[in-house]
Amino acid sequence: MANSKFKPGSEPKSHSRNVLELFAGLNPSIPQLPPIRSLAITTNSDSQTLVFVGTVSGDVISLALNPNSGLSLHLRVNIIGKPVTSIHVITHIRKLILLSDGFIYLLDLNSLEPIQKLSLLKNVNVVSKRFFSRRNEEIKGKEDGCFFAASVGKKLVLVELVLSGSPVILKEVQGDFADGIMCVSWVDESVIFGTRSAYYLYSYASGQCGMIFSLPDPSVLPRMKLLAKECKVMLMVDNVGVIVDSEGQPVGGSLVFREAPETMGEIGAYVVVIRSGKLELYHKKSGNYVQRVQFVGEVGNPCVVADEEDGRGKLVAVAAGSKVMCYRKVPSEEQIKELLRKKNFREAIILVEELQSEGEMTRETLSFVHAQVGFLLLFDLNFEEAVDHFLLSETMDPSEVFPFIMRDPNRWSLLVPRNRYWGLHPPPSLLEKVVDDGLTGIQRAIFLKKAGVVTAVDDEFLQNPPSRADLLESAIKNMTRFLEASRHKDLTPSVREGVDTLLMYLYRALNRVDDMEKLASSENSCIVEELESLLSESGHLRTLAFLYASKGMSSKSLSIWRVLARNYSSSYLNDSHGANHLQDTTKDVSFDQETAVMEASKILEASSDQELVLQHLGWIADINHLIAVQVLVSEKRTDPLPPDEVIAAIDPRKVEILLRYLQWLIEDQNSGDTRFHTTYALLLSKSALDANEKEHTTQNFEGVNQKEMNVSDCGNNSIFETHVRERLQIFLQSSDLYDPYEVLDLVEGSELWLEKAILYRKLGQETLVLQILALKLEDCEAAEQYCAEIGRPDAYMQLLEMYLEPMNGKEPMFKAAVRLLHIHGEMLDPLQVLERLSQDMPLQLASETILRMLRARHHHHRQGQIVHNLSHALDIDARLARFEERSRHVLINDESVCDSCHARLGTKLFAMYPDDTIVCYKCFRRQGESTSVSGCDFKKETLYKPGWLVTR
């Protein structure tokens, strides 16, 4: 093992509290005892606690501990009249091991008799029983004897005491221990002992012995204390305690005491040290000084301390001269309360966490204390820290803060747990009262401080007293933070309603409008009745509208959006800088009119309430046509709106909305109602007429393309992406369900010639269609295409006549006529063409075209003759081939066989297939006449022979 010098640490911190309290003293009726040299404590299986006392006169006294009457005499014996320097209780064999005058004695635990002297061991200086850690509890349970280590002269002896009471020496450890062994502890397989110069460790398993560390020179005598709870050993170096494990390795930090102790004990998580009539308590892990107990000792007599070596950590006994006092650990709950009363909140939480890690307290208790600390901080006006502790409490119910926000009684009063805490803080009251009471306490503390009286009020508050407004704002902000975090917990419906409703109250107090609207518009458990008047009176109409909508109260929500939208609209027109009395003062009106329409549309798009939708359609349409249309055509609603009633409800002046709705019915819903088709056609026609008139009246420059004239030029927020006339033409061509007569009556006197052409075509008025296409629109290609659709030659002749003799004094359209003759001349009779040609037509313009037409006609005639003659020749050739096939002769002799069964034909009937294969009649019947022996199917496969083809 490494040899290292120990360096003492710094002075421990002080965290004073009462961990120990006097439990029982020596009963006054007992005669005064001789000075006490040793102590031991044990608790029997019947829960009787005994304190064993060894005196300088050799007495061994058993004292029974009674909480009511104190320590009473139980048994008393005398060994040899020599001081009893140590007592060890061996519970599992019901024995006491005593050390007196260098010898070891055995006594019965209950009767203190008989006394047995272990003569094998002499000049014993110190004795220590073997202690087993928890990992060796099973081995300990199987042991029948007792093991202990003894310092005999300058050597270490390990002894086993069997049930007969006879000692058996297991090991004798020799070494350079000239100073003598002065203290020893046997833990599991390791024996740790100390001399004046160093601490050593002997391994019982390996037989090796080594130094742990040497002691500084000069130094006080070595002392050690077995810490049974952790199965560790504390080695003293002057006033510093070094804690090592069973392997001799330092663990954790060192304990630094105020001065070198006379003796040491252990109780729970603390080390007890005694010096000069003072009992001091230090925490083993943190090293913090915790408590001091003063007691009166007798001059010249050392103090002795004993604890429960089984690690129970409940009692410790102290002897000073002839006085014996028992101290017990104050219940953890009382320790925590004391810290909280002293406002040592951090120390209280640390204590609870330590107790939890040691298994003495549950996680629920830690949550309980966090909540208690939070309430104490709340009344101390430390709102942020208070809420931090509330959030650390897993068991605190959010309803516990409701009384701080809403005055009792309220609908949640019965939900608030009563008397859950230790009564260390006042009963809950409104935050305003908490702040006022706290400020009053601060003023009182300032007055007392000036008078020299120490108060528990925070010095920071005394030096810089906060304002009421700042404190109240901090309280509300932090209470809001707690409720926001509580929303994510698994709460009962009633508590969740309280959390969301009161959270809205707090948002309103802080004027956090965005948070109010976010909460109201999301899924929430707010109670509307509790918030209606609050939000309405404070002008938070938007929040109220969101809240109504989230609760399914669509009508109320829409009414608010309607009021807001109209108010914003009027404010634009009348007073863009002023405020209206109905205006929601929480938002910018330049933005909220559109927002009001959008929010209302969200409700209406999902609503199947016909009356509600149509009731609010008007004001939405006044602001935004597109949104109004979206409301009508929404696919979110489960039941569609009745089209007739929707159409009746739409303002006739809002043509675009009606058009888009009819378009949706026809194109998206595939409506076949002739009324809708006719109405849609009429409205499109009217829009096209208006657009056409607008174009002519506002056209200020030449070259404006009519197709660039959009409906949006006639009004804002157009619902169409394409030109209205284009949509009209497409619809007139594609639909067969509208009444063309009604539409024609509307556009009859207009300039919508193409539309009229489409309508006349629907009515079968071919002449009128050709007149419009050829003469009005002068669209030769369209006119010719229409003639092709008619499919009769006279249609082309009629078109030619229109070109040559247009009506209404229009000049003949010779170029169009020439084009017609050039492209479709073969469809015209030349004689009729010549008859109809105008004398005014320039000869050079028509001669080449007419000549080409005549040549083409002659060419077509000759070509037809050729085709006719070729067809006739093919027919003759085919007849000849058939005749030749039928005239074929076959010669059969005695050697001829059937191509299928290979039987000799002889005089049998036979058949011959077109592919020249020959079979007997039997095979022919089986094979059939359409399929030959070669597998050729004459019905599916064509057979060609060279003689069948026309070779001319």
mmCIF file of N, CA and C in Angstrom, residues 228-292:
data_model
loop_
_atom_site.group_PDB
_atom_site.id
_atom_site.type_symbol
_atom_site.label_atom_id
_atom_site.label_comp_id
_atom_site.label_asym_id
_atom_site.label_seq_id
_atom_site.Cartn_x
_atom_site.Cartn_y
_atom_site.Cartn_z
ATOM 1 N N ALA A 228 -20.125 2.067 11.287
ATOM 2 C CA ALA A 228 -20.830 0.845 10.920
ATOM 3 C C ALA A 228 -21.822 1.055 9.788
ATOM 4 N N LYS A 229 -22.435 2.237 9.702
ATOM 5 C CA LYS A 229 -23.477 2.461 8.690
ATOM 6 C C LYS A 229 -22.918 2.338 7.285
ATOM 7 N N GLU A 230 -21.723 2.867 7.069
ATOM 8 C CA GLU A 230 -21.104 2.786 5.739
ATOM 9 C C GLU A 230 -20.045 1.709 5.650
ATOM 10 N N CYS A 231 -19.783 1.006 6.749
ATOM 11 C CA CYS A 231 -18.736 -0.019 6.780
ATOM 12 C C CYS A 231 -17.387 0.593 6.407
ATOM 13 N N LYS A 232 -17.067 1.706 7.064
ATOM 14 C CA LYS A 232 -15.804 2.407 6.851
ATOM 15 C C LYS A 232 -15.172 2.694 8.212
ATOM 16 N N VAL A 233 -13.939 3.183 8.187
ATOM 17 C CA VAL A 233 -13.206 3.463 9.421
ATOM 18 C C VAL A 233 -12.663 4.883 9.328
ATOM 19 N N MET A 234 -12.862 5.660 10.397
ATOM 20 C CA MET A 234 -12.319 7.009 10.453
ATOM 21 C C MET A 234 -11.039 6.983 11.281
ATOM 22 N N LEU A 235 -9.935 7.401 10.661
ATOM 23 C CA LEU A 235 -8.623 7.434 11.288
ATOM 24 C C LEU A 235 -8.295 8.868 11.658
ATOM 25 N N MET A 236 -7.953 9.109 12.908
ATOM 26 C CA MET A 236 -7.720 10.463 13.396
ATOM 27 C C MET A 236 -6.259 10.846 13.251
ATOM 28 N N VAL A 237 -6.040 12.072 12.787
ATOM 29 C CA VAL A 237 -4.719 12.687 12.757
ATOM 30 C C VAL A 237 -4.900 14.061 13.371
ATOM 31 N N ASP A 238 -4.524 14.175 14.661
ATOM 32 C CA ASP A 238 -4.799 15.397 15.423
ATOM 33 C C ASP A 238 -6.313 15.647 15.402
ATOM 34 N N ASN A 239 -6.741 16.764 14.779
ATOM 35 C CA ASN A 239 -8.169 17.084 14.762
ATOM 36 C C ASN A 239 -8.836 16.766 13.435
ATOM 37 N N VAL A 240 -8.173 15.977 12.607
ATOM 38 C CA VAL A 240 -8.697 15.643 11.287
ATOM 39 C C VAL A 240 -9.021 14.157 11.243
ATOM 40 N N GLY A 241 -10.226 13.846 10.752
ATOM 41 C CA GLY A 241 -10.620 12.453 10.593
ATOM 42 C C GLY A 241 -10.599 12.056 9.134
ATOM 43 N N VAL A 242 -9.739 11.061 8.814
ATOM 44 C CA VAL A 242 -9.634 10.562 7.448
ATOM 45 C C VAL A 242 -10.453 9.275 7.350
ATOM 46 N N ILE A 243 -11.434 9.246 6.450
ATOM 47 C CA ILE A 243 -12.310 8.087 6.303
ATOM 48 C C ILE A 243 -11.764 7.204 5.198
ATOM 49 N N VAL A 244 -11.532 5.902 5.551
ATOM 50 C CA VAL A 244 -11.031 4.937 4.582
ATOM 51 C C VAL A 244 -12.006 3.781 4.502
ATOM 52 N N ASP A 245 -11.978 3.062 3.354
ATOM 53 C CA ASP A 245 -12.832 1.896 3.196
ATOM 54 C C ASP A 245 -12.128 0.664 3.749
ATOM 55 N N SER A 246 -12.716 -0.505 3.551
ATOM 56 C CA SER A 246 -12.150 -1.727 4.115
ATOM 57 C C SER A 246 -10.837 -2.119 3.451
ATOM 58 N N GLU A 247 -10.494 -1.480 2.343
ATOM 59 C CA GLU A 247 -9.212 -1.729 1.679
ATOM 60 C C GLU A 247 -8.174 -0.716 2.088
ATOM 61 N N GLY A 248 -8.545 0.212 2.980
ATOM 62 C CA GLY A 248 -7.607 1.230 3.433
ATOM 63 C C GLY A 248 -7.480 2.419 2.527
ATOM 64 N N GLN A 249 -8.363 2.521 1.505
ATOM 65 C CA GLN A 249 -8.305 3.633 0.567
ATOM 66 C C GLN A 249 -9.185 4.789 1.054
ATOM 67 N N PRO A 250 -8.636 6.007 1.066
ATOM 68 C CA PRO A 250 -9.443 7.162 1.485
ATOM 69 C C PRO A 250 -10.653 7.336 0.564
ATOM 70 N N VAL A 251 -11.797 7.618 1.153
ATOM 71 C CA VAL A 251 -13.020 7.844 0.381
ATOM 72 C C VAL A 251 -13.676 9.119 0.873
ATOM 73 N N GLY A 252 -14.251 9.865 -0.055
ATOM 74 C CA GLY A 252 -14.929 11.103 0.333
ATOM 75 C C GLY A 252 -13.935 12.138 0.857
ATOM 76 N N GLY A 253 -14.459 13.101 1.587
ATOM 77 C CA GLY A 253 -13.614 14.150 2.145
ATOM 78 C C GLY A 253 -13.222 13.850 3.576
ATOM 79 N N SER A 254 -12.383 14.669 4.107
ATOM 80 C CA SER A 254 -11.953 14.533 5.493
ATOM 81 C C SER A 254 -12.853 15.350 6.401
ATOM 82 N N LEU A 255 -12.949 14.926 7.656
ATOM 83 C CA LEU A 255 -13.703 15.669 8.656
ATOM 84 C C LEU A 255 -12.720 16.462 9.498
ATOM 85 N N VAL A 256 -12.942 17.757 9.559
ATOM 86 C CA VAL A 256 -12.063 18.637 10.330
ATOM 87 C C VAL A 256 -12.834 19.114 11.556
ATOM 88 N N PHE A 257 -12.353 18.728 12.743
ATOM 89 C CA PHE A 257 -13.017 19.107 13.981
ATOM 90 C C PHE A 257 -12.349 20.354 14.555
ATOM 91 N N ARG A 258 -13.051 20.974 15.475
ATOM 92 C CA ARG A 258 -12.520 22.216 16.071
ATOM 93 C C ARG A 258 -11.248 21.950 16.868
ATOM 94 N N GLU A 259 -11.204 20.767 17.517
ATOM 95 C CA GLU A 259 -10.014 20.347 18.256
ATOM 96 C C GLU A 259 -10.000 18.826 18.298
ATOM 97 N N ALA A 260 -8.852 18.282 18.642
ATOM 98 C CA ALA A 260 -8.726 16.833 18.679
ATOM 99 C C ALA A 260 -9.675 16.263 19.725
ATOM 100 N N PRO A 261 -10.535 15.284 19.347
ATOM 101 C CA PRO A 261 -11.523 14.757 20.284
ATOM 102 C C PRO A 261 -10.911 13.739 21.243
ATOM 103 N N GLU A 262 -11.599 13.599 22.411
ATOM 104 C CA GLU A 262 -11.212 12.548 23.348
ATOM 105 C C GLU A 262 -11.732 11.193 22.890
ATOM 106 N N THR A 263 -12.947 11.175 22.420
ATOM 107 C CA THR A 263 -13.570 9.943 21.963
ATOM 108 C C THR A 263 -14.612 10.281 20.912
ATOM 109 N N MET A 264 -15.033 9.261 20.185
ATOM 110 C CA MET A 264 -15.916 9.481 19.041
ATOM 111 C C MET A 264 -17.010 8.426 18.993
ATOM 112 N N GLY A 265 -18.135 8.810 18.396
ATOM 113 C CA GLY A 265 -19.244 7.903 18.195
ATOM 114 C C GLY A 265 -19.915 8.179 16.864
ATOM 115 N N GLU A 266 -20.930 7.400 16.576
ATOM 116 C CA GLU A 266 -21.650 7.528 15.297
ATOM 117 C C GLU A 266 -23.135 7.428 15.573
ATOM 118 N N ILE A 267 -23.902 8.305 14.929
ATOM 119 C CA ILE A 267 -25.352 8.206 15.002
ATOM 120 C C ILE A 267 -25.912 8.637 13.655
ATOM 121 N N GLY A 268 -26.446 7.674 12.911
ATOM 122 C CA GLY A 268 -26.995 7.967 11.590
ATOM 123 C C GLY A 268 -25.942 8.504 10.654
ATOM 124 N N ALA A 269 -26.191 9.640 10.052
ATOM 125 C CA ALA A 269 -25.283 10.252 9.088
ATOM 126 C C ALA A 269 -24.282 11.180 9.736
ATOM 127 N N TYR A 270 -24.149 11.111 11.088
ATOM 128 C CA TYR A 270 -23.321 12.063 11.802
ATOM 129 C C TYR A 270 -22.263 11.355 12.626
ATOM 130 N N VAL A 271 -21.178 12.085 12.878
ATOM 131 C CA VAL A 271 -20.118 11.652 13.788
ATOM 132 C C VAL A 271 -20.221 12.485 15.060
ATOM 133 N N VAL A 272 -20.171 11.790 16.198
ATOM 134 C CA VAL A 272 -20.223 12.448 17.501
ATOM 135 C C VAL A 272 -18.795 12.504 18.049
ATOM 136 N N VAL A 273 -18.341 13.688 18.395
ATOM 137 C CA VAL A 273 -17.024 13.841 19.023
ATOM 138 C C VAL A 273 -17.208 14.552 20.359
ATOM 139 N N ILE A 274 -16.398 14.128 21.347
ATOM 140 C CA ILE A 274 -16.516 14.693 22.690
ATOM 141 C C ILE A 274 -15.159 15.209 23.101
ATOM 142 N N ARG A 275 -15.195 16.412 23.670
ATOM 143 C CA ARG A 275 -13.972 17.047 24.142
ATOM 144 C C ARG A 275 -14.333 18.115 25.159
ATOM 145 N N SER A 276 -13.694 18.029 26.329
ATOM 146 C CA SER A 276 -13.829 19.077 27.363
ATOM 147 C C SER A 276 -15.279 19.337 27.733
ATOM 148 N N GLY A 277 -16.058 18.266 27.945
ATOM 149 C CA GLY A 277 -17.429 18.442 28.387
ATOM 150 C C GLY A 277 -18.377 18.933 27.313
ATOM 151 N N LYS A 278 -17.971 18.824 26.030
ATOM 152 C CA LYS A 278 -18.827 19.256 24.913
ATOM 153 C C LYS A 278 -19.014 18.083 23.968
ATOM 154 N N LEU A 279 -20.247 17.890 23.533
ATOM 155 C CA LEU A 279 -20.576 16.910 22.495
ATOM 156 C C LEU A 279 -20.874 17.680 21.214
ATOM 157 N N GLU A 280 -20.121 17.389 20.171
ATOM 158 C CA GLU A 280 -20.304 18.076 18.896
ATOM 159 C C GLU A 280 -20.697 17.061 17.828
ATOM 160 N N LEU A 281 -21.497 17.549 16.888
ATOM 161 C CA LEU A 281 -22.027 16.697 15.836
ATOM 162 C C LEU A 281 -21.561 17.234 14.488
ATOM 163 N N TYR A 282 -21.021 16.333 13.651
ATOM 164 C CA TYR A 282 -20.551 16.689 12.310
ATOM 165 C C TYR A 282 -21.181 15.733 11.302
ATOM 166 N N HIS A 283 -21.527 16.299 10.158
ATOM 167 C CA HIS A 283 -22.084 15.460 9.097
ATOM 168 C C HIS A 283 -20.956 14.716 8.388
ATOM 169 N N LYS A 284 -21.133 13.413 8.213
ATOM 170 C CA LYS A 284 -20.048 12.595 7.680
ATOM 171 C C LYS A 284 -19.707 12.937 6.230
ATOM 172 N N LYS A 285 -20.710 13.218 5.408
ATOM 173 C CA LYS A 285 -20.442 13.447 3.990
ATOM 174 C C LYS A 285 -19.973 14.865 3.708
ATOM 175 N N SER A 286 -20.693 15.824 4.260
ATOM 176 C CA SER A 286 -20.356 17.225 3.974
ATOM 177 C C SER A 286 -19.275 17.773 4.886
ATOM 178 N N GLY A 287 -19.086 17.148 6.062
ATOM 179 C CA GLY A 287 -18.129 17.682 7.029
ATOM 180 C C GLY A 287 -18.646 18.883 7.785
ATOM 181 N N ASN A 288 -19.908 19.260 7.603
ATOM 182 C CA ASN A 288 -20.460 20.445 8.254
ATOM 183 C C ASN A 288 -20.654 20.210 9.748
ATOM 184 N N TYR A 289 -20.312 21.236 10.512
ATOM 185 C CA TYR A 289 -20.611 21.231 11.940
ATOM 186 C C TYR A 289 -22.101 21.504 12.103
ATOM 187 N N VAL A 290 -22.764 20.661 12.907
ATOM 188 C CA VAL A 290 -24.215 20.723 12.951
ATOM 189 C C VAL A 290 -24.727 21.158 14.314
ATOM 190 N N GLN A 291 -24.180 20.607 15.409
ATOM 191 C CA GLN A 291 -24.782 20.858 16.717
ATOM 192 C C GLN A 291 -23.721 20.705 17.814
ATOM 193 N N ARG A 292 -23.921 21.434 18.883
ATOM 194 C CA ARG A 292 -23.089 21.293 20.072
ATOM 195 C C ARG A 292 -23.992 21.153 21.294
#
